[in-house]
Each structure stands twice: as structure tokens, then as C-alpha cells.
């Protein structure tokens, strides 16, 4: 048997698979794209992509091209859309790997078309309209120019317009008026495309939050990220459990040292924690160098010695301390920072609330020093 690990992020691929199946239920007639950007939100891109396909995802989505190529390198053949690029992007690599590309502006479409012409192939493109997020995509007043460029590239055979798409700003606040306004702006963009004879097979707008709470935004395909990993996209309204989702990642470590200290002892850099009594301290070998937020100093919850306890003092680069009171513990005992929450341990959502962020950041920021280990592999190619 392998030596027990100092720390690990254990990922239950059966949970990812089941979450995707649950999302297919929410999506009904729409297909499900699983978003695996940023190393599968920290869960590992290759394993996540395979589990997603096993769960019924018919598309995968990545931000940058390197991620899409990594999915292909893992042997996954499902359609992939990659949507964030800069001038000079190696589009020929994308075309060679059969990756769909997003275009936000005519210059980008021209770059893609040039790469397709050079390879003697046709690029598959999804035109993005900015329906109100104010981030990527063409503004409504630039949309006609993008459609005209697309119609020309389609006519000369360098580009095939597969999709028209957009992204929501406030889907995590169900009922927010911007959701319906963005949907109407998206409809306008689709009508304009139709008038210019640009007829996408696939229209897509919804993220995880809209998948579970705004069916009118589903169109032909939903793009689900966070819900795939079992975390609630609408945590102010419904927990992951209420949504039928299971958090896939458990971050755990083993005590590197357990020791008694007297009352009034300062703990960790800056002495921001002082022991209220004689107590037992446990040293956990994880820190901000591993992605544990320094903002968790004195507030981060951990499951240790049979109870939820708070981090004592400052989170350091490689380690932090937990005050165990008079509980019994020894070196090598398990400490769980977060997991599905079914055995009393905190969740990534609890960590997000304790540190003033969102669960996305808690799982995605985990560093490369933490090995990812996998379970629930049955039936995943
Ligand atoms: C990250 C991302 C998603 C997935 O968002 P979730 O909230 O994680 O479901 C979907 N679409 C785009 C364009 C994204 O950047």
C-alpha cells in the first residue's frame, strides 16, 4: 500500500458523474456542456472531462486553448468549445485538434479564417454577443458587423457558424431583472443573425445557476461548471443537497505535530491567536502555498478530533495550527478542511462564507503541491 499522504485533494468521480446526470435532468431537452477550465475547477482536467462524458455531457468547455488541447491529449473526443484567445493565438493547433472556437470580433474571425485557409479546412465557430454582462462578446451595436464578417467567411468556406451564444451576469440571483433583459437581448441578436442568414445550430446562454433556476435561458445547450463539481451555484437560495448535487472534492491532511502548550501562548505569525487556556495544538501541513486562503486565519473551519474547530492564528505558506482544546489527537490523524459535508466536515461553501469569497475560488485555487487522488472510477473510460 502507498504511504499515507501528508495532504490530498480526493475527488469522487462518481459524484461528478452523478452531478452531470442531475444537470441533464434540469436541462431537459437541452444538451449539457461541462466546463472544465482552470484544471476542472481544481479537480483535475483530464479526470473531470472523462467523468463528465461518462455522466452524459455531450460538450466540454474551456476558457483557453491550452486547456482544450489538454482534454484532447487525455483522449476525450467529445466536442469542445474554447472561448478566450488573444491576437496571434495558434488557431491551427485548435483546428488540428477539432476544437470549436469563439469569436467576439471581426478581427478574431479573420484570424480564425486565415488559420482555416492555411490548413485547407473549415473552422467551427460560435459567435458571442454581449447581452449585458459587459465582459466578452460583441456589443449589440457591433453585432451586425460580426455577422456580416461571419456570413462572408461562411460563404468562402473557411468558417462554419455552429453557435451563437452569450453569458449571464446575475444568474446566481434567481429572478434578478437582468436575467430576462439579457435573454431578450440574446433573442434580438438571434433575430438579427436570422435576418443576415447566419443560422446557428446551437444557441447557448445558461451557466450552472441558470441551468437549475432559469429554464427559459436553456436554449439548445447549457454550460455548467460549478454544479458539476457538486457546489451550489445559488448558495443564498439552495444548498447543493437541496439541488441534488454532491460536492466531489475532499481536502484533507494529517497532523504533522500535536503538542500541549500553556495558557496565554501566542500562536503562529503575529500572535493573532493566544491560547485562552492550557491546550493541545495540532499542526496541519497545508498553507497559502497550497491554496488555503490566508484570509482563513482565525476563521477557517476544519474537522479534527471529532469536531469542527477553527484555525488558530495566521495561515502560513506551508502550515497552520488548530486549537484542539483537551481533545485526544496524535500525529498522523486526519484533518478534513472541506468535503461533501455528510460526515460533519465543513464544505467548500462554508469556507467561502468564512473567508468572504465564493466556493468556486476555494476549490479552484488549490495549488499543484496538493496531489489529486481519485475514487469512483468505475465506468469512466
Ligand atoms: C466559467 C463559465 C461558465 C460556467 O459557469 P458556472 O457558474 O461555473 O456554471 C459558463 N460559461 C462561461 C462563458 C464561463 O466562463
CSV table of C-alpha atoms and ligand atoms in Angstrom, one decimal:
chain,number,residue,atom,x,y,z
A,1,UNK,CA,0.0,0.0,0.0
A,2,UNK,CA,1.1,3.6,-0.7
A,3,UNK,CA,2.4,5.6,2.2
A,4,UNK,CA,-0.3,7.7,3.6
A,5,UNK,CA,-0.3,11.2,2.2
A,6,UNK,CA,0.6,14.4,4.0
A,7,UNK,CA,-2.3,16.0,2.3
A,8,UNK,CA,-4.5,15.3,-0.6
A,9,UNK,CA,-7.5,16.6,-2.6
A,10,UNK,CA,-9.6,13.5,-3.0
A,11,UNK,CA,-12.0,13.7,-6.0
A,12,UNK,CA,-15.0,11.4,-6.2
A,13,UNK,CA,-15.6,10.9,-9.9
A,14,UNK,CA,-18.8,9.0,-9.3
A,15,UNK,CA,-20.1,12.2,-7.7
A,16,UNK,CA,-19.1,14.3,-10.8
A,17,UNK,CA,-20.8,11.7,-13.0
A,18,UNK,CA,-24.0,11.8,-10.9
A,19,UNK,CA,-24.0,15.6,-10.8
A,20,UNK,CA,-23.8,15.7,-14.6
A,21,UNK,CA,-26.7,13.2,-14.7
A,22,UNK,CA,-28.7,15.5,-12.4
A,23,UNK,CA,-27.9,18.5,-14.5
A,24,UNK,CA,-29.2,16.7,-17.6
A,25,UNK,CA,-32.4,16.3,-15.7
A,26,UNK,CA,-32.5,20.1,-15.1
A,27,UNK,CA,-31.6,20.8,-18.7
A,28,UNK,CA,-34.4,18.5,-20.1
A,29,UNK,CA,-34.2,18.9,-23.9
A,30,UNK,CA,-31.1,21.0,-23.9
A,31,UNK,CA,-27.6,19.3,-24.1
A,32,UNK,CA,-25.1,19.8,-21.3
A,33,UNK,CA,-21.7,21.2,-21.7
A,34,UNK,CA,-19.4,20.6,-18.7
A,35,UNK,CA,-17.0,23.5,-18.2
A,36,UNK,CA,-13.5,22.1,-17.3
A,37,UNK,CA,-11.5,25.3,-17.3
A,38,UNK,CA,-8.9,26.1,-14.7
A,39,UNK,CA,-7.9,22.4,-14.3
A,40,UNK,CA,-11.5,21.3,-13.9
A,41,UNK,CA,-12.1,24.0,-11.2
A,42,UNK,CA,-9.1,22.5,-9.4
A,43,UNK,CA,-10.4,18.9,-9.6
A,44,UNK,CA,-8.0,17.8,-12.5
A,45,UNK,CA,-9.0,18.5,-16.1
A,46,UNK,CA,-8.4,15.0,-17.6
A,47,UNK,CA,-10.3,13.0,-15.0
A,48,UNK,CA,-13.1,15.6,-14.8
A,49,UNK,CA,-13.5,15.6,-18.6
A,50,UNK,CA,-13.8,11.8,-18.7
A,51,UNK,CA,-16.2,11.7,-15.7
A,52,UNK,CA,-18.3,14.4,-17.4
A,53,UNK,CA,-18.7,12.5,-20.6
A,54,UNK,CA,-19.5,9.3,-18.6
A,55,UNK,CA,-22.2,11.3,-16.9
A,56,UNK,CA,-23.8,12.3,-20.2
A,57,UNK,CA,-22.2,15.6,-21.1
A,58,UNK,CA,-22.2,15.9,-24.9
A,59,UNK,CA,-19.9,19.0,-24.9
A,60,UNK,CA,-16.9,20.2,-22.9
A,61,UNK,CA,-16.0,23.9,-22.4
A,62,UNK,CA,-12.7,25.5,-21.7
A,63,UNK,CA,-11.5,29.1,-21.3
A,64,UNK,CA,-8.2,28.9,-23.1
A,65,UNK,CA,-6.9,26.8,-25.9
A,66,UNK,CA,-4.2,25.0,-23.9
A,67,UNK,CA,-7.0,23.6,-21.7
A,68,UNK,CA,-8.9,22.3,-24.7
A,69,UNK,CA,-5.7,20.7,-26.1
A,70,UNK,CA,-5.1,19.0,-22.7
A,71,UNK,CA,-8.6,17.5,-22.9
A,72,UNK,CA,-7.8,16.1,-26.3
A,73,UNK,CA,-4.4,14.8,-25.1
A,74,UNK,CA,-6.4,12.9,-22.4
A,75,UNK,CA,-8.1,11.0,-25.2
A,76,UNK,CA,-11.5,12.7,-24.9
A,77,UNK,CA,-13.2,13.0,-28.3
A,78,UNK,CA,-16.4,14.9,-27.3
A,79,UNK,CA,-17.0,18.4,-28.9
A,80,UNK,CA,-15.0,21.1,-27.1
A,81,UNK,CA,-15.6,24.9,-27.2
A,82,UNK,CA,-12.7,27.1,-26.2
A,83,UNK,CA,-13.6,30.8,-25.7
A,84,UNK,CA,-10.8,33.0,-24.7
A,85,UNK,CA,-8.0,34.0,-27.0
A,86,UNK,CA,-5.7,36.9,-27.9
A,87,UNK,CA,-4.3,38.0,-31.3
A,88,UNK,CA,-1.8,35.5,-32.7
A,89,UNK,CA,-3.5,32.6,-31.0
A,90,UNK,CA,-2.2,29.3,-32.5
A,91,UNK,CA,-5.6,28.5,-34.1
A,92,UNK,CA,-4.1,25.9,-36.4
A,93,UNK,CA,-3.4,23.8,-33.3
A,94,UNK,CA,-7.1,24.2,-32.4
A,95,UNK,CA,-8.2,23.2,-35.9
A,96,UNK,CA,-5.9,20.2,-35.9
A,97,UNK,CA,-7.5,19.0,-32.6
A,98,UNK,CA,-11.0,19.6,-33.8
A,99,UNK,CA,-11.8,22.3,-31.3
A,100,UNK,CA,-14.7,24.8,-31.7
A,101,UNK,CA,-13.7,28.4,-31.3
A,102,UNK,CA,-15.5,31.5,-30.1
A,103,UNK,CA,-15.3,34.8,-32.0
A,104,UNK,CA,-16.1,38.1,-30.3
A,105,UNK,CA,-15.0,40.5,-33.1
A,106,UNK,CA,-14.3,40.6,-36.8
A,107,UNK,CA,-10.5,40.7,-36.4
A,108,UNK,CA,-10.7,37.4,-34.4
A,109,UNK,CA,-12.9,35.8,-37.0
A,110,UNK,CA,-10.3,36.9,-39.7
A,111,UNK,CA,-7.5,35.2,-37.6
A,112,UNK,CA,-9.6,32.0,-37.4
A,113,UNK,CA,-10.5,32.1,-41.1
A,114,UNK,CA,-6.8,32.6,-42.0
A,115,UNK,CA,-5.8,29.6,-40.0
A,116,UNK,CA,-8.5,27.5,-41.6
A,117,UNK,CA,-7.4,28.6,-45.1
A,118,UNK,CA,-3.8,27.7,-44.3
A,119,UNK,CA,-4.9,24.3,-43.2
A,120,UNK,CA,-7.4,23.8,-46.0
A,121,UNK,CA,-10.2,23.2,-43.6
A,122,UNK,CA,-13.3,24.8,-42.2
A,123,UNK,CA,-13.2,26.2,-38.7
A,124,UNK,CA,-16.2,25.7,-36.4
A,125,UNK,CA,-17.1,29.0,-34.7
A,126,UNK,CA,-19.5,30.2,-32.1
A,127,UNK,CA,-20.2,33.9,-32.3
A,128,UNK,CA,-20.6,35.6,-28.9
A,129,UNK,CA,-22.8,38.6,-28.3
A,130,UNK,CA,-22.5,40.7,-25.1
A,131,UNK,CA,-26.2,40.6,-24.0
A,132,UNK,CA,-25.4,42.7,-20.9
A,133,UNK,CA,-22.6,41.1,-18.9
A,134,UNK,CA,-20.1,43.7,-20.2
A,135,UNK,CA,-17.3,41.2,-20.5
A,136,UNK,CA,-16.6,39.2,-23.6
A,137,UNK,CA,-18.6,39.3,-26.8
A,138,UNK,CA,-19.7,41.8,-29.4
A,139,UNK,CA,-21.8,44.8,-28.2
A,140,UNK,CA,-25.2,44.9,-29.8
A,141,UNK,CA,-24.0,47.9,-32.0
A,142,UNK,CA,-21.1,45.8,-33.2
A,143,UNK,CA,-23.1,42.6,-33.8
A,144,UNK,CA,-24.2,43.4,-37.4
A,145,UNK,CA,-20.5,43.8,-38.4
A,146,UNK,CA,-19.6,40.5,-36.8
A,147,UNK,CA,-22.5,38.8,-38.5
A,148,UNK,CA,-21.5,40.3,-41.9
A,149,UNK,CA,-17.9,39.1,-41.5
A,150,UNK,CA,-19.2,35.6,-40.5
A,151,UNK,CA,-21.5,35.4,-43.5
A,152,UNK,CA,-18.6,36.3,-45.8
A,153,UNK,CA,-16.3,33.7,-44.1
A,154,UNK,CA,-19.0,31.1,-44.3
A,155,UNK,CA,-19.6,31.8,-48.0
A,156,UNK,CA,-15.9,31.3,-48.8
A,157,UNK,CA,-15.8,28.1,-46.8
A,158,UNK,CA,-13.3,29.0,-44.2
A,159,UNK,CA,-15.8,29.1,-41.3
A,160,UNK,CA,-18.9,27.3,-40.3
A,161,UNK,CA,-21.0,29.2,-37.8
A,162,UNK,CA,-22.1,26.4,-35.3
A,163,UNK,CA,-23.3,28.6,-32.5
A,164,UNK,CA,-24.5,31.9,-31.2
A,165,UNK,CA,-24.0,32.4,-27.5
A,166,UNK,CA,-23.8,34.8,-24.6
A,167,UNK,CA,-23.2,34.7,-20.8
A,168,UNK,CA,-25.3,35.9,-17.9
A,169,UNK,CA,-24.3,38.4,-15.2
A,170,UNK,CA,-26.6,37.7,-12.3
A,171,UNK,CA,-27.9,34.2,-12.7
A,172,UNK,CA,-26.8,33.4,-9.1
A,173,UNK,CA,-29.6,35.7,-8.0
A,174,UNK,CA,-32.7,33.9,-9.4
A,175,UNK,CA,-35.4,36.4,-10.5
A,176,UNK,CA,-32.8,39.2,-11.0
A,177,UNK,CA,-34.3,41.5,-13.7
A,178,UNK,CA,-31.1,41.4,-15.7
A,179,UNK,CA,-31.6,37.7,-16.5
A,180,UNK,CA,-34.8,38.4,-18.5
A,181,UNK,CA,-33.2,41.6,-20.0
A,182,UNK,CA,-30.2,39.6,-21.2
A,183,UNK,CA,-32.5,36.8,-22.6
A,184,UNK,CA,-34.3,39.5,-24.6
A,185,UNK,CA,-31.1,41.0,-25.8
A,186,UNK,CA,-30.0,37.5,-26.8
A,187,UNK,CA,-33.3,37.0,-28.7
A,188,UNK,CA,-32.6,40.3,-30.6
A,189,UNK,CA,-29.1,39.0,-31.5
A,190,UNK,CA,-30.6,35.8,-32.8
A,191,UNK,CA,-33.2,37.6,-34.9
A,192,UNK,CA,-30.5,39.8,-36.4
A,193,UNK,CA,-28.5,36.7,-37.3
A,194,UNK,CA,-31.5,35.1,-38.9
A,195,UNK,CA,-32.1,38.3,-41.0
A,196,UNK,CA,-28.5,38.0,-42.2
A,197,UNK,CA,-28.9,34.3,-43.0
A,198,UNK,CA,-26.5,33.2,-40.2
A,199,UNK,CA,-28.3,30.2,-38.8
A,200,UNK,CA,-26.6,28.6,-35.8
A,201,UNK,CA,-27.4,25.0,-34.9
A,202,UNK,CA,-26.7,25.7,-31.3
A,203,UNK,CA,-27.8,28.7,-29.2
A,204,UNK,CA,-26.4,28.8,-25.6
A,205,UNK,CA,-26.7,31.2,-22.7
A,206,UNK,CA,-27.1,29.4,-19.4
A,207,UNK,CA,-24.5,28.7,-16.8
A,208,UNK,CA,-25.0,26.4,-13.8
A,209,UNK,CA,-27.2,28.9,-11.9
A,210,UNK,CA,-29.4,29.4,-14.9
A,211,UNK,CA,-29.5,25.6,-15.6
A,212,UNK,CA,-31.1,25.0,-12.2
A,213,UNK,CA,-33.2,28.1,-11.8
A,214,UNK,CA,-34.0,29.8,-15.2
A,215,UNK,CA,-35.3,27.2,-17.7
A,216,UNK,CA,-36.2,30.0,-20.2
A,217,UNK,CA,-32.4,30.5,-20.8
A,218,UNK,CA,-31.6,26.9,-21.7
A,219,UNK,CA,-32.0,27.1,-25.5
A,220,UNK,CA,-30.1,24.2,-27.1
A,221,UNK,CA,-27.2,23.8,-24.7
A,222,UNK,CA,-26.4,24.7,-21.1
A,223,UNK,CA,-22.8,25.4,-19.9
A,224,UNK,CA,-22.4,24.0,-16.4
A,225,UNK,CA,-19.3,24.5,-14.4
A,226,UNK,CA,-19.6,24.7,-10.6
A,227,UNK,CA,-22.7,22.5,-10.3
A,228,UNK,CA,-20.8,19.7,-12.0
A,229,UNK,CA,-18.4,19.7,-9.1
A,230,UNK,CA,-21.3,19.5,-6.7
A,231,UNK,CA,-21.3,23.0,-5.3
A,232,UNK,CA,-24.4,25.2,-5.3
A,233,UNK,CA,-24.4,27.9,-7.9
A,234,UNK,CA,-27.2,29.7,-6.0
A,235,UNK,CA,-25.9,29.2,-2.4
A,236,UNK,CA,-28.1,32.1,-1.0
A,237,UNK,CA,-31.2,30.2,-2.2
A,238,UNK,CA,-30.5,26.5,-2.3
A,239,UNK,CA,-27.8,24.2,-0.9
A,240,UNK,CA,-26.1,21.6,-3.1
A,241,UNK,CA,-28.0,18.9,-1.2
A,242,UNK,CA,-31.4,20.6,-2.0
A,243,UNK,CA,-30.3,20.8,-5.6
A,244,UNK,CA,-29.5,17.1,-5.6
A,245,UNK,CA,-25.7,17.7,-6.1
A,246,UNK,CA,-22.8,16.1,-4.2
A,247,UNK,CA,-19.5,18.0,-3.6
A,248,UNK,CA,-16.9,16.0,-5.3
A,249,UNK,CA,-13.7,17.2,-3.6
A,250,UNK,CA,-12.5,16.4,-0.1
A,251,UNK,CA,-9.4,18.3,1.0
A,252,UNK,CA,-7.7,16.6,3.9
A,253,UNK,CA,-4.3,16.4,5.6
A,254,UNK,CA,-2.7,14.7,8.5
A,255,UNK,CA,-1.3,16.3,11.6
A,256,UNK,CA,2.4,16.9,11.4
A,257,UNK,CA,2.7,17.6,15.2
A,258,UNK,CA,0.4,17.6,18.2
A,259,UNK,CA,1.6,19.2,21.4
A,260,UNK,CA,0.5,20.7,24.7
A,261,UNK,CA,1.1,24.4,25.3
A,262,UNK,CA,0.3,26.6,28.4
A,263,UNK,CA,-2.4,29.2,28.8
A,264,UNK,CA,-1.6,32.6,27.2
A,265,UNK,CA,0.7,31.2,24.4
A,266,UNK,CA,0.8,33.1,21.2
A,267,UNK,CA,0.2,31.0,18.1
A,268,UNK,CA,1.7,31.5,14.6
A,269,UNK,CA,3.0,34.7,12.9
A,270,UNK,CA,1.9,37.9,14.5
A,271,UNK,CA,0.5,36.0,17.5
A,272,UNK,CA,-3.0,36.8,16.3
A,273,UNK,CA,-4.3,33.9,18.4
A,274,UNK,CA,-3.4,33.5,22.1
A,275,UNK,CA,-4.4,30.3,23.9
A,276,UNK,CA,-7.3,31.0,26.3
A,277,UNK,CA,-6.2,28.1,28.5
A,278,UNK,CA,-3.6,25.3,28.6
A,279,UNK,CA,-4.5,23.4,25.4
A,280,UNK,CA,-3.4,21.0,22.7
A,281,UNK,CA,-2.4,22.4,19.3
A,282,UNK,CA,-2.3,20.4,16.1
A,283,UNK,CA,-0.1,21.4,13.2
A,284,UNK,CA,-1.6,21.0,9.7
A,285,UNK,CA,0.8,20.8,6.8
A,286,UNK,CA,-1.2,23.0,4.4
A,287,UNK,CA,-0.9,26.7,3.8
A,288,UNK,CA,-1.4,29.5,1.3
A,289,UNK,CA,1.3,27.9,-0.9
A,290,UNK,CA,-1.3,25.1,-1.3
A,291,UNK,CA,-4.2,27.5,-1.9
A,292,UNK,CA,-5.5,27.7,1.6
A,293,UNK,CA,-6.6,31.3,1.8
A,294,UNK,CA,-4.6,33.5,4.3
A,295,UNK,CA,-7.9,35.1,4.9
A,296,UNK,CA,-8.9,31.9,6.7
A,297,UNK,CA,-6.6,33.0,9.6
A,298,UNK,CA,-8.6,32.5,12.8
A,299,UNK,CA,-11.8,31.7,10.9
A,300,UNK,CA,-11.3,28.7,8.6
A,301,UNK,CA,-13.3,25.7,9.8
A,302,UNK,CA,-11.7,22.2,9.9
A,303,UNK,CA,-12.9,18.8,11.1
A,304,UNK,CA,-10.4,17.4,13.6
A,305,UNK,CA,-10.5,15.1,16.6
A,306,UNK,CA,-14.2,14.6,16.1
A,307,UNK,CA,-15.5,18.2,15.9
A,308,UNK,CA,-15.5,21.3,13.7
A,309,UNK,CA,-12.8,23.6,15.0
A,310,UNK,CA,-11.4,27.0,13.8
A,311,UNK,CA,-7.9,27.7,12.5
A,312,UNK,CA,-5.8,29.2,15.4
A,313,UNK,CA,-3.8,32.3,14.2
A,314,UNK,CA,-2.3,33.1,10.9
A,315,UNK,CA,-2.3,30.7,7.9
A,316,UNK,CA,1.4,30.5,6.8
A,317,UNK,CA,2.7,29.5,3.4
A,318,UNK,CA,3.0,25.8,4.3
A,319,UNK,CA,1.1,25.2,7.5
A,320,UNK,CA,-1.5,26.3,10.0
A,321,UNK,CA,-2.4,25.4,13.6
A,322,UNK,CA,-5.7,24.2,15.1
A,323,UNK,CA,-6.6,24.5,18.8
A,324,UNK,CA,-7.9,21.1,19.9
A,325,UNK,CA,-8.6,22.0,23.5
A,326,UNK,CA,-8.4,18.9,25.6
A,327,UNK,CA,-9.4,16.5,22.8
A,328,UNK,CA,-7.2,13.5,22.1
A,329,UNK,CA,-5.2,13.5,18.9
A,330,UNK,CA,-1.9,12.4,17.6
A,331,UNK,CA,0.4,13.0,14.7
A,332,UNK,CA,-0.9,11.3,11.5
A,333,UNK,CA,-4.5,11.8,12.5
A,334,UNK,CA,-6.8,13.0,9.7
A,335,UNK,CA,-7.9,16.7,9.4
A,336,UNK,CA,-10.6,17.5,6.9
A,337,UNK,CA,-10.8,21.1,5.6
A,338,UNK,CA,-13.8,20.5,3.5
A,339,UNK,CA,-15.8,17.7,1.8
A,340,UNK,CA,-19.3,16.8,0.9
A,341,UNK,CA,-20.4,17.7,4.5
A,342,UNK,CA,-22.0,14.3,5.1
A,343,UNK,CA,-19.8,13.3,8.0
A,344,UNK,CA,-19.8,16.5,9.9
A,345,UNK,CA,-16.9,18.1,8.0
A,346,UNK,CA,-17.2,21.7,6.6
A,347,UNK,CA,-17.9,22.3,2.9
A,348,UNK,CA,-16.2,24.5,0.3
A,349,UNK,CA,-19.3,26.7,0.7
A,350,UNK,CA,-18.6,27.0,4.4
A,351,UNK,CA,-15.0,28.0,3.6
A,352,UNK,CA,-16.3,30.6,1.1
A,353,UNK,CA,-18.5,32.1,3.7
A,354,UNK,CA,-15.8,32.1,6.4
A,355,UNK,CA,-13.3,33.9,4.1
A,356,UNK,CA,-15.6,36.2,2.1
A,357,UNK,CA,-15.4,34.6,-1.3
A,358,UNK,CA,-17.3,32.0,-3.4
A,359,UNK,CA,-16.9,28.2,-3.4
A,360,UNK,CA,-15.5,28.4,-7.0
A,361,UNK,CA,-12.4,30.2,-5.7
A,362,UNK,CA,-11.9,27.8,-2.7
A,363,UNK,CA,-11.6,24.7,-5.0
A,364,UNK,CA,-10.0,26.3,-8.0
A,365,UNK,CA,-7.2,28.0,-6.1
A,366,UNK,CA,-5.8,24.7,-4.7
A,367,UNK,CA,-2.1,24.5,-5.8
A,368,UNK,CA,-0.1,21.9,-7.5
A,369,UNK,CA,1.6,20.8,-4.3
A,370,UNK,CA,-1.6,19.1,-3.2
A,371,UNK,CA,-1.9,15.8,-5.0
A,372,UNK,CA,-5.3,15.0,-6.5
A,373,UNK,CA,-6.4,11.4,-5.8
A,374,UNK,CA,-9.4,9.8,-7.4
A,375,UNK,CA,-12.1,7.4,-6.5
A,376,UNK,CA,-15.4,6.3,-8.1
A,377,UNK,CA,-13.6,5.4,-11.2
A,378,UNK,CA,-16.0,2.6,-12.2
A,379,UNK,CA,-17.4,3.0,-15.7
A,380,UNK,CA,-15.2,6.0,-16.5
A,381,UNK,CA,-13.1,5.5,-19.6
B,1,LIG,C1,-17.0,29.6,-16.3
B,1,LIG,C2,-18.0,29.8,-17.4
B,1,LIG,C3,-19.2,29.0,-17.3
B,1,LIG,C4,-19.5,28.1,-16.2
B,1,LIG,O1,-20.0,28.9,-15.1
B,1,LIG,P1,-20.6,28.2,-13.8
B,1,LIG,O2,-21.1,29.3,-13.0
B,1,LIG,O3,-19.4,27.6,-13.1
B,1,LIG,O4,-21.6,27.2,-14.2
B,1,LIG,C5,-20.1,29.1,-18.4
B,1,LIG,N1,-19.8,29.9,-19.4
B,1,LIG,C6,-18.7,30.7,-19.5
B,1,LIG,C7,-18.5,31.6,-20.6
B,1,LIG,C8,-17.8,30.7,-18.4
B,1,LIG,O5,-16.7,31.5,-18.5
